[in-house]
């Protein structure tokens, strides 16, 4: 099927302008052989390329481009299908914005295209081209924004040696820190439930009598608070996950939480309850009273896995949590995806206006962290910084700049 793919990149700083001409020459020959057509725009720093052709061939070519050392910071902007090519019989044509004015470049792009101009004005591909031509450089990257400038050093078990399995409980907990790398600070500790064999939350809940899930989920939080005390978390904040229906279906749920929090010598304000986006929306009306009761005690509320469900930003018209956690689905490879970047930017802007603190979850790569920091996110959770550790806090890997 005829596929159009658009990406932007930067000509690697070690390449000279003639390297670009060579790149285009090579592209012309290779693309002609593959039946791929398109154009390339260059403004002295950034590249925007449109590729059109058979899907498998376009995708294979793009994968090569991503690995090509001459392209830095390659970001996919669009992948779509269409009835016909916009640029025919042009193996690859270069439009250099350094030597021609934006207006003439735009005119000649339109002339080379087979699309009538009245159709082009509503076409996403032409809108990407037009924005690139008129908006100029996408980003003036600072050197320190590049992942290669950073490295990690580990801090050993900041809360002492982990306890191993604890006897006499129905479950265990693993802790994973949420960190603020620029501050070198632990922002909070998430407590993730584990079975008594160390098994996953999924396994733990699958082994329960379905009629008892809410009750058990609630009761296990007492172990979490007791563990926080045992680890001497001091004034750190902790986050626990809870099915919101536990607050609705179990009588006296909120009172139970407050009691257990106090028994462990914690303040309600130190505790954040995380509920997932889907749970939040599906039971919102029944859940509303429980939220009020919870807020009345000082316990915080976070929306978990934001972006993985079907609610999206409209959820924030009904309810604004203290904290919002962006799901790993959006975070993963965010540095390579234009759509993911646009979504993160809109979440950041929304949460900034509403004073909701943001956490990005599931960070595994320095590149993801770098991009998210540059978009204004300061708090992170993920294997890159620290893995969940049973009954303790594992090593934390703090990033710092190479010298
Ligand atoms: P969650 O609350 O979103 O927790 C984060 C999950 O992502 C954890 O999985 C954690 O181990 C994993 N994770 C963290 N960083 C990374 C990373 O960099 N890469 C990858 N691939 N994964 C990462 P876990 O512990 O298996 O928990 C899964 C889910 O189970 C949790 O997702 C939460 O929704 C639920 N859960 C955990 N504890 C409880 C609980 O006490 N009650 C309830 N109702 N649900 C719980
Ligand atoms: Mn969570
Ligand atoms: Mn999550």
GROMACS .gro file of C-alpha atoms and ligand atoms in nm:
model
  451
    1UNK     CA    1   0.000   0.000   0.000
    2UNK     CA    2   0.121   0.353  -0.072
    3UNK     CA    3   0.268   0.494   0.245
    4UNK     CA    4   0.390   0.841   0.331
    5UNK     CA    5   0.642   0.886   0.608
    6UNK     CA    6   0.777   1.219   0.730
    7UNK     CA    7   1.062   1.260   0.971
    8UNK     CA    8   1.285   1.539   1.087
    9UNK     CA    9   1.647   1.510   1.187
   10UNK     CA   10   1.960   1.718   1.221
   11UNK     CA   11   2.262   1.695   1.001
   12UNK     CA   12   2.529   1.566   1.234
   13UNK     CA   13   2.760   1.852   1.332
   14UNK     CA   14   3.064   1.664   1.198
   15UNK     CA   15   2.910   1.668   0.846
   16UNK     CA   16   2.971   1.951   0.602
   17UNK     CA   17   2.731   2.082   0.342
   18UNK     CA   18   2.886   1.867   0.069
   19UNK     CA   19   2.806   1.567   0.287
   20UNK     CA   20   2.443   1.663   0.248
   21UNK     CA   21   2.475   1.679  -0.129
   22UNK     CA   22   2.633   1.336  -0.126
   23UNK     CA   23   2.356   1.208   0.099
   24UNK     CA   24   2.094   1.335  -0.145
   25UNK     CA   25   2.282   1.188  -0.446
   26UNK     CA   26   2.295   0.847  -0.280
   27UNK     CA   27   1.932   0.876  -0.175
   28UNK     CA   28   1.827   0.954  -0.532
   29UNK     CA   29   1.979   0.639  -0.674
   30UNK     CA   30   1.872   0.412  -0.392
   31UNK     CA   31   1.517   0.549  -0.381
   32UNK     CA   32   1.469   0.522  -0.757
   33UNK     CA   33   1.560   0.155  -0.733
   34UNK     CA   34   1.313   0.107  -0.449
   35UNK     CA   35   1.034   0.306  -0.612
   36UNK     CA   36   1.048   0.561  -0.333
   37UNK     CA   37   0.986   0.925  -0.414
   38UNK     CA   38   0.982   1.237  -0.205
   39UNK     CA   39   1.159   1.557  -0.110
   40UNK     CA   40   1.409   1.678   0.144
   41UNK     CA   41   1.422   2.022   0.303
   42UNK     CA   42   1.726   2.162   0.481
   43UNK     CA   43   1.770   2.489   0.668
   44UNK     CA   44   2.135   2.467   0.764
   45UNK     CA   45   2.064   2.259   1.071
   46UNK     CA   46   1.739   2.065   1.050
   47UNK     CA   47   1.625   1.823   0.785
   48UNK     CA   48   1.266   1.741   0.696
   49UNK     CA   49   1.214   1.452   0.459
   50UNK     CA   50   0.900   1.317   0.295
   51UNK     CA   51   0.919   0.957   0.173
   52UNK     CA   52   0.649   0.794  -0.039
   53UNK     CA   53   0.634   0.440  -0.165
   54UNK     CA   54   0.546   0.082  -0.085
   55UNK     CA   55   0.498   0.041   0.288
   56UNK     CA   56   0.758  -0.230   0.353
   57UNK     CA   57   1.019  -0.043   0.150
   58UNK     CA   58   0.954   0.294   0.310
   59UNK     CA   59   0.969   0.141   0.657
   60UNK     CA   60   1.290  -0.049   0.580
   61UNK     CA   61   1.450   0.267   0.439
   62UNK     CA   62   1.344   0.468   0.743
   63UNK     CA   63   1.502   0.213   0.974
   64UNK     CA   64   1.828   0.258   0.784
   65UNK     CA   65   1.805   0.635   0.813
   66UNK     CA   66   1.753   0.613   1.191
   67UNK     CA   67   2.082   0.424   1.217
   68UNK     CA   68   2.269   0.649   0.970
   69UNK     CA   69   2.532   0.844   1.166
   70UNK     CA   70   2.490   1.147   0.943
   71UNK     CA   71   2.139   1.197   1.082
   72UNK     CA   72   2.121   1.304   1.445
   73UNK     CA   73   1.804   1.324   1.659
   74UNK     CA   74   1.575   1.154   1.407
   75UNK     CA   75   1.209   1.201   1.500
   76UNK     CA   76   0.921   1.042   1.314
   77UNK     CA   77   0.645   1.297   1.254
   78UNK     CA   78   0.388   1.118   1.044
   79UNK     CA   79   0.310   0.780   0.890
   80UNK     CA   80  -0.001   0.761   0.675
   81UNK     CA   81  -0.158   0.602   0.367
   82UNK     CA   82  -0.295   0.762   0.056
   83UNK     CA   83  -0.435   0.705  -0.291
   84UNK     CA   84  -0.147   0.862  -0.484
   85UNK     CA   85   0.197   1.013  -0.457
   86UNK     CA   86   0.242   1.381  -0.396
   87UNK     CA   87   0.587   1.385  -0.554
   88UNK     CA   88   0.622   1.169  -0.863
   89UNK     CA   89   0.936   1.082  -1.054
   90UNK     CA   90   1.162   1.261  -0.816
   91UNK     CA   91   1.401   1.009  -0.662
   92UNK     CA   92   1.477   1.267  -0.400
   93UNK     CA   93   1.484   1.641  -0.447
   94UNK     CA   94   1.664   1.876  -0.210
   95UNK     CA   95   1.530   2.218  -0.123
   96UNK     CA   96   1.792   2.423   0.056
   97UNK     CA   97   1.649   2.706   0.263
   98UNK     CA   98   1.993   2.859   0.308
   99UNK     CA   99   2.014   2.965  -0.054
  100UNK     CA  100   1.650   3.038  -0.140
  101UNK     CA  101   1.379   3.232   0.035
  102UNK     CA  102   1.098   3.051   0.217
  103UNK     CA  103   0.847   3.183  -0.034
  104UNK     CA  104   1.028   3.053  -0.343
  105UNK     CA  105   1.094   2.718  -0.176
  106UNK     CA  106   0.727   2.677  -0.096
  107UNK     CA  107   0.630   2.771  -0.452
  108UNK     CA  108   0.870   2.525  -0.607
  109UNK     CA  109   0.764   2.244  -0.371
  110UNK     CA  110   0.406   2.302  -0.484
  111UNK     CA  111   0.515   2.309  -0.848
  112UNK     CA  112   0.691   1.975  -0.815
  113UNK     CA  113   0.389   1.821  -0.655
  114UNK     CA  114   0.114   1.653  -0.848
  115UNK     CA  115  -0.144   1.772  -0.601
  116UNK     CA  116  -0.369   2.061  -0.704
  117UNK     CA  117  -0.301   2.359  -0.479
  118UNK     CA  118  -0.653   2.369  -0.340
  119UNK     CA  119  -0.601   2.012  -0.215
  120UNK     CA  120  -0.254   2.085  -0.085
  121UNK     CA  121  -0.375   2.352   0.156
  122UNK     CA  122  -0.563   2.094   0.365
  123UNK     CA  123  -0.308   1.818   0.328
  124UNK     CA  124  -0.115   1.723   0.643
  125UNK     CA  125   0.200   1.653   0.446
  126UNK     CA  126   0.200   2.002   0.298
  127UNK     CA  127   0.122   2.150   0.636
  128UNK     CA  128   0.434   1.982   0.779
  129UNK     CA  129   0.635   2.118   0.486
  130UNK     CA  130   0.491   2.466   0.521
  131UNK     CA  131   0.556   2.479   0.896
  132UNK     CA  132   0.911   2.365   0.845
  133UNK     CA  133   0.973   2.631   0.583
  134UNK     CA  134   0.814   2.918   0.772
  135UNK     CA  135   0.891   2.827   1.132
  136UNK     CA  136   1.262   2.782   1.080
  137UNK     CA  137   1.477   2.580   1.313
  138UNK     CA  138   1.289   2.330   1.522
  139UNK     CA  139   1.510   2.333   1.825
  140UNK     CA  140   1.837   2.488   1.918
  141UNK     CA  141   1.966   2.196   2.115
  142UNK     CA  142   2.212   2.268   2.387
  143UNK     CA  143   2.501   2.035   2.412
  144UNK     CA  144   2.398   1.915   2.758
  145UNK     CA  145   2.060   1.800   2.628
  146UNK     CA  146   2.222   1.517   2.442
  147UNK     CA  147   2.214   1.185   2.619
  148UNK     CA  148   2.578   1.113   2.537
  149UNK     CA  149   2.682   1.400   2.761
  150UNK     CA  150   2.541   1.215   3.061
  151UNK     CA  151   2.638   0.913   3.263
  152UNK     CA  152   2.503   0.739   3.573
  153UNK     CA  153   2.661   0.675   3.912
  154UNK     CA  154   2.497   0.453   4.165
  155UNK     CA  155   2.411   0.519   4.525
  156UNK     CA  156   2.391   0.197   4.729
  157UNK     CA  157   2.067   0.114   4.913
  158UNK     CA  158   1.984   0.461   5.050
  159UNK     CA  159   1.758   0.310   5.318
  160UNK     CA  160   1.985   0.028   5.434
  161UNK     CA  161   1.986  -0.338   5.332
  162UNK     CA  162   1.647  -0.471   5.212
  163UNK     CA  163   1.465  -0.697   5.456
  164UNK     CA  164   1.405  -1.008   5.243
  165UNK     CA  165   1.065  -1.175   5.287
  166UNK     CA  166   0.868  -1.066   5.593
  167UNK     CA  167   0.680  -1.343   5.784
  168UNK     CA  168   0.319  -1.340   5.892
  169UNK     CA  169   0.179  -1.122   5.612
  170UNK     CA  170  -0.063  -1.198   5.329
  171UNK     CA  171   0.164  -1.015   5.086
  172UNK     CA  172   0.491  -0.823   5.049
  173UNK     CA  173   0.581  -0.485   4.898
  174UNK     CA  174   0.854  -0.369   4.665
  175UNK     CA  175   0.962  -0.005   4.669
  176UNK     CA  176   1.058   0.200   4.368
  177UNK     CA  177   1.177   0.558   4.412
  178UNK     CA  178   1.048   0.848   4.207
  179UNK     CA  179   1.344   1.082   4.163
  180UNK     CA  180   1.424   1.442   4.077
  181UNK     CA  181   1.761   1.396   3.907
  182UNK     CA  182   1.853   1.766   3.886
  183UNK     CA  183   1.800   1.802   4.261
  184UNK     CA  184   1.955   1.463   4.337
  185UNK     CA  185   1.643   1.410   4.543
  186UNK     CA  186   1.401   1.126   4.606
  187UNK     CA  187   1.060   1.276   4.545
  188UNK     CA  188   0.862   0.979   4.681
  189UNK     CA  189   0.863   0.601   4.710
  190UNK     CA  190   0.602   0.390   4.532
  191UNK     CA  191   0.507   0.069   4.712
  192UNK     CA  192   0.416  -0.208   4.470
  193UNK     CA  193   0.240  -0.517   4.596
  194UNK     CA  194   0.407  -0.859   4.567
  195UNK     CA  195   0.291  -1.213   4.654
  196UNK     CA  196   0.458  -1.397   4.938
  197UNK     CA  197   0.677  -1.566   4.679
  198UNK     CA  198   0.774  -1.225   4.545
  199UNK     CA  199   0.529  -1.268   4.252
  200UNK     CA  200   0.371  -0.983   4.053
  201UNK     CA  201   0.059  -0.784   4.151
  202UNK     CA  202  -0.126  -0.958   3.871
  203UNK     CA  203  -0.048  -1.301   4.017
  204UNK     CA  204  -0.130  -1.188   4.367
  205UNK     CA  205  -0.476  -1.065   4.265
  206UNK     CA  206  -0.542  -1.368   4.042
  207UNK     CA  207  -0.500  -1.598   4.342
  208UNK     CA  208  -0.761  -1.412   4.547
  209UNK     CA  209  -1.129  -1.492   4.586
  210UNK     CA  210  -1.280  -1.231   4.347
  211UNK     CA  211  -1.540  -1.135   4.609
  212UNK     CA  212  -1.260  -1.032   4.845
  213UNK     CA  213  -1.037  -0.831   4.612
  214UNK     CA  214  -1.139  -0.485   4.731
  215UNK     CA  215  -1.122  -0.575   5.096
  216UNK     CA  216  -0.783  -0.742   5.063
  217UNK     CA  217  -0.642  -0.461   4.851
  218UNK     CA  218  -0.739  -0.214   5.122
  219UNK     CA  219  -0.609  -0.425   5.410
  220UNK     CA  220  -0.271  -0.487   5.251
  221UNK     CA  221  -0.201  -0.114   5.273
  222UNK     CA  222  -0.147  -0.162   5.647
  223UNK     CA  223   0.162  -0.373   5.562
  224UNK     CA  224   0.284  -0.101   5.328
  225UNK     CA  225   0.262   0.168   5.596
  226UNK     CA  226   0.428  -0.060   5.853
  227UNK     CA  227   0.711  -0.126   5.607
  228UNK     CA  228   0.759   0.248   5.558
  229UNK     CA  229   0.802   0.279   5.934
  230UNK     CA  230   1.043  -0.013   5.947
  231UNK     CA  231   1.258   0.139   5.672
  232UNK     CA  232   1.264   0.472   5.857
  233UNK     CA  233   1.153   0.675   5.558
  234UNK     CA  234   1.143   0.989   5.772
  235UNK     CA  235   0.970   1.276   5.597
  236UNK     CA  236   0.969   1.109   5.255
  237UNK     CA  237   0.638   1.062   5.079
  238UNK     CA  238   0.504   0.721   4.988
  239UNK     CA  239   0.260   0.622   4.717
  240UNK     CA  240   0.037   0.315   4.724
  241UNK     CA  241  -0.190   0.178   4.453
  242UNK     CA  242  -0.554   0.109   4.528
  243UNK     CA  243  -0.859   0.002   4.334
  244UNK     CA  244  -1.094   0.298   4.388
  245UNK     CA  245  -1.382   0.059   4.449
  246UNK     CA  246  -1.202  -0.048   4.767
  247UNK     CA  247  -1.288   0.295   4.904
  248UNK     CA  248  -1.651   0.264   4.796
  249UNK     CA  249  -1.731  -0.101   4.872
  250UNK     CA  250  -1.550  -0.152   5.199
  251UNK     CA  251  -1.728   0.024   5.486
  252UNK     CA  252  -1.504   0.256   5.686
  253UNK     CA  253  -1.225   0.235   5.426
  254UNK     CA  254  -1.098   0.591   5.461
  255UNK     CA  255  -1.100   0.570   5.843
  256UNK     CA  256  -0.906   0.244   5.821
  257UNK     CA  257  -0.638   0.406   5.604
  258UNK     CA  258  -0.599   0.705   5.835
  259UNK     CA  259  -0.578   0.479   6.139
  260UNK     CA  260  -0.310   0.259   5.984
  261UNK     CA  261  -0.114   0.561   5.863
  262UNK     CA  262  -0.110   0.703   6.215
  263UNK     CA  263  -0.021   0.367   6.371
  264UNK     CA  264   0.293   0.367   6.156
  265UNK     CA  265   0.386   0.713   6.272
  266UNK     CA  266   0.320   0.873   5.931
  267UNK     CA  267   0.120   1.184   5.846
  268UNK     CA  268  -0.175   1.150   5.603
  269UNK     CA  269  -0.011   1.424   5.393
  270UNK     CA  270   0.286   1.192   5.340
  271UNK     CA  271   0.068   0.935   5.165
  272UNK     CA  272  -0.051   0.942   4.805
  273UNK     CA  273  -0.304   0.699   4.667
  274UNK     CA  274  -0.265   0.610   4.300
  275UNK     CA  275  -0.564   0.505   4.095
  276UNK     CA  276  -0.546   0.433   3.724
  277UNK     CA  277  -0.709   0.654   3.467
  278UNK     CA  278  -0.958   0.386   3.359
  279UNK     CA  279  -1.066   0.301   3.713
  280UNK     CA  280  -1.107   0.669   3.781
  281UNK     CA  281  -1.342   0.732   3.492
  282UNK     CA  282  -1.544   0.410   3.499
  283UNK     CA  283  -1.661   0.458   3.856
  284UNK     CA  284  -1.640   0.833   3.879
  285UNK     CA  285  -1.982   0.909   4.023
  286UNK     CA  286  -1.973   0.645   4.296
  287UNK     CA  287  -1.610   0.722   4.358
  288UNK     CA  288  -1.670   1.095   4.402
  289UNK     CA  289  -1.776   1.074   4.767
  290UNK     CA  290  -1.477   0.858   4.850
  291UNK     CA  291  -1.249   1.120   4.693
  292UNK     CA  292  -1.405   1.390   4.908
  293UNK     CA  293  -1.357   1.183   5.223
  294UNK     CA  294  -0.998   1.108   5.124
  295UNK     CA  295  -0.919   1.473   5.051
  296UNK     CA  296  -1.074   1.562   5.386
  297UNK     CA  297  -0.806   1.360   5.564
  298UNK     CA  298  -0.511   1.514   5.380
  299UNK     CA  299  -0.422   1.199   5.185
  300UNK     CA  300  -0.308   1.283   4.832
  301UNK     CA  301  -0.445   1.141   4.510
  302UNK     CA  302  -0.262   1.060   4.189
  303UNK     CA  303  -0.388   0.948   3.851
  304UNK     CA  304  -0.176   0.654   3.741
  305UNK     CA  305  -0.105   0.527   3.388
  306UNK     CA  306  -0.227   0.852   3.231
  307UNK     CA  307  -0.248   0.823   2.855
  308UNK     CA  308  -0.298   0.448   2.846
  309UNK     CA  309  -0.674   0.466   2.888
  310UNK     CA  310  -0.965   0.620   2.711
  311UNK     CA  311  -1.026   0.925   2.930
  312UNK     CA  312  -0.739   1.155   2.831
  313UNK     CA  313  -0.719   1.520   2.922
  314UNK     CA  314  -1.098   1.556   2.948
  315UNK     CA  315  -1.073   1.371   3.279
  316UNK     CA  316  -0.919   1.690   3.419
  317UNK     CA  317  -1.245   1.879   3.358
  318UNK     CA  318  -1.408   1.659   3.622
  319UNK     CA  319  -1.129   1.621   3.867
  320UNK     CA  320  -0.777   1.752   3.922
  321UNK     CA  321  -0.546   1.524   4.119
  322UNK     CA  322  -0.237   1.636   4.312
  323UNK     CA  323  -0.024   1.430   4.082
  324UNK     CA  324  -0.045   1.277   3.740
  325UNK     CA  325   0.174   0.994   3.616
  326UNK     CA  326   0.235   0.966   3.244
  327UNK     CA  327   0.215   0.606   3.130
  328UNK     CA  328   0.514   0.415   3.000
  329UNK     CA  329   0.335   0.367   2.668
  330UNK     CA  330   0.385   0.739   2.591
  331UNK     CA  331   0.727   0.768   2.758
  332UNK     CA  332   0.889   0.480   2.578
  333UNK     CA  333   1.098   0.611   2.286
  334UNK     CA  334   0.945   0.957   2.318
  335UNK     CA  335   1.269   1.099   2.174
  336UNK     CA  336   1.190   0.926   1.844
  337UNK     CA  337   0.822   1.009   1.801
  338UNK     CA  338   0.662   1.339   1.696
  339UNK     CA  339   0.310   1.236   1.806
  340UNK     CA  340   0.433   1.126   2.152
  341UNK     CA  341   0.622   1.454   2.190
  342UNK     CA  342   0.314   1.657   2.099
  343UNK     CA  343   0.104   1.466   2.353
  344UNK     CA  344   0.359   1.509   2.630
  345UNK     CA  345   0.381   1.883   2.558
  346UNK     CA  346   0.005   1.919   2.591
  347UNK     CA  347   0.004   1.725   2.920
  348UNK     CA  348   0.288   1.942   3.054
  349UNK     CA  349   0.110   2.260   2.955
  350UNK     CA  350  -0.218   2.144   3.112
  351UNK     CA  351  -0.055   2.035   3.438
  352UNK     CA  352   0.151   2.355   3.460
  353UNK     CA  353  -0.163   2.568   3.431
  354UNK     CA  354  -0.346   2.353   3.686
  355UNK     CA  355  -0.048   2.316   3.926
  356UNK     CA  356  -0.065   1.937   3.907
  357UNK     CA  357   0.272   1.773   3.962
  358UNK     CA  358   0.385   1.541   3.687
  359UNK     CA  359   0.577   1.216   3.695
  360UNK     CA  360   0.698   1.027   3.390
  361UNK     CA  361   0.690   0.650   3.444
  362UNK     CA  362   0.890   0.369   3.297
  363UNK     CA  363   1.206   0.558   3.198
  364UNK     CA  364   1.455   0.307   3.063
  365UNK     CA  365   1.681   0.523   2.845
  366UNK     CA  366   1.885   0.837   2.901
  367UNK     CA  367   1.743   0.970   2.574
  368UNK     CA  368   1.386   0.947   2.707
  369UNK     CA  369   1.485   1.127   3.025
  370UNK     CA  370   1.672   1.401   2.835
  371UNK     CA  371   1.377   1.470   2.609
  372UNK     CA  372   1.128   1.477   2.896
  373UNK     CA  373   1.347   1.709   3.104
  374UNK     CA  374   1.373   1.948   2.812
  375UNK     CA  375   0.992   1.940   2.787
  376UNK     CA  376   0.970   2.057   3.149
  377UNK     CA  377   0.920   1.734   3.346
  378UNK     CA  378   1.124   1.709   3.666
  379UNK     CA  379   1.015   1.381   3.831
  380UNK     CA  380   1.089   1.038   3.699
  381UNK     CA  381   1.035   0.673   3.781
  382UNK     CA  382   1.189   0.387   3.591
  383UNK     CA  383   1.447   0.113   3.566
  384UNK     CA  384   1.705   0.366   3.443
  385UNK     CA  385   1.712   0.527   3.787
  386UNK     CA  386   1.605   0.243   4.016
  387UNK     CA  387   1.429  -0.093   3.997
  388UNK     CA  388   1.163  -0.198   4.246
  389UNK     CA  389   1.325  -0.372   4.543
  390UNK     CA  390   1.145  -0.618   4.770
  391UNK     CA  391   1.102  -0.478   5.122
  392UNK     CA  392   1.357  -0.207   5.068
  393UNK     CA  393   1.495   0.057   4.835
  394UNK     CA  394   1.743  -0.062   4.574
  395UNK     CA  395   2.044   0.120   4.435
  396UNK     CA  396   1.967   0.454   4.276
  397UNK     CA  397   2.149   0.555   3.960
  398UNK     CA  398   2.190   0.930   3.950
  399UNK     CA  399   2.273   1.097   3.622
  400UNK     CA  400   2.546   1.356   3.600
  401UNK     CA  401   2.730   1.527   3.317
  402UNK     CA  402   3.050   1.381   3.184
  403UNK     CA  403   3.354   1.603   3.208
  404LIG     P1  404   0.200   0.093   3.835
  404LIG     O1  405   0.137   0.148   3.956
  404LIG     O2  406   0.195   0.176   3.713
  404LIG     O3  407   0.349   0.059   3.876
  404LIG     C1  408   0.456   0.068   3.789
  404LIG     C2  409   0.486  -0.065   3.728
  404LIG     O4  410   0.582  -0.048   3.625
  404LIG     C3  411   0.548  -0.164   3.825
  404LIG     O5  412   0.510  -0.295   3.787
  404LIG     C4  413   0.696  -0.143   3.802
  404LIG     O6  414   0.776  -0.254   3.835
  404LIG     C5  415   0.697  -0.120   3.654
  404LIG     N1  416   0.809  -0.039   3.611
  404LIG     C6  417   0.870   0.063   3.676
  404LIG     N2  418   0.968   0.117   3.604
  404LIG     C7  419   0.971   0.048   3.488
  404LIG     C8  420   1.052   0.056   3.369
  404LIG     O7  421   1.143   0.139   3.357
  404LIG     N3  422   1.024  -0.030   3.269
  404LIG     C9  423   0.925  -0.122   3.280
  404LIG     N4  424   0.906  -0.205   3.177
  404LIG     N5  425   0.846  -0.133   3.389
  404LIG    C10  426   0.869  -0.048   3.491
  404LIG     P2  427   0.445  -0.397   3.888
  404LIG     O8  428   0.512  -0.387   4.022
  404LIG     O9  429   0.440  -0.529   3.820
  404LIG    O10  430   0.301  -0.343   3.907
  404LIG    C11  431   0.208  -0.347   3.805
  404LIG    C12  432   0.081  -0.276   3.844
  404LIG    O11  433   0.010  -0.344   3.948
  404LIG    C13  434   0.106  -0.138   3.902
  404LIG    O12  435   0.135  -0.049   3.799
  404LIG    C14  436  -0.026  -0.112   3.972
  404LIG    O13  437  -0.122  -0.063   3.881
  404LIG    C15  438  -0.067  -0.250   4.017
  404LIG     N6  439  -0.042  -0.260   4.162
  404LIG    C16  440   0.076  -0.266   4.229
  404LIG     N7  441   0.053  -0.270   4.362
  404LIG    C17  442  -0.080  -0.265   4.380
  404LIG    C18  443  -0.167  -0.262   4.495
  404LIG    O14  444  -0.123  -0.265   4.612
  404LIG     N8  445  -0.301  -0.257   4.473
  404LIG    C19  446  -0.352  -0.250   4.346
  404LIG     N9  447  -0.486  -0.244   4.332
  404LIG    N10  448  -0.276  -0.251   4.238
  404LIG    C20  449  -0.142  -0.259   4.254
  405LIG    MN1  450   0.125   0.314   4.050
  406LIG    MN1  451   0.167   0.341   3.632
   0.00000   0.00000   0.00000
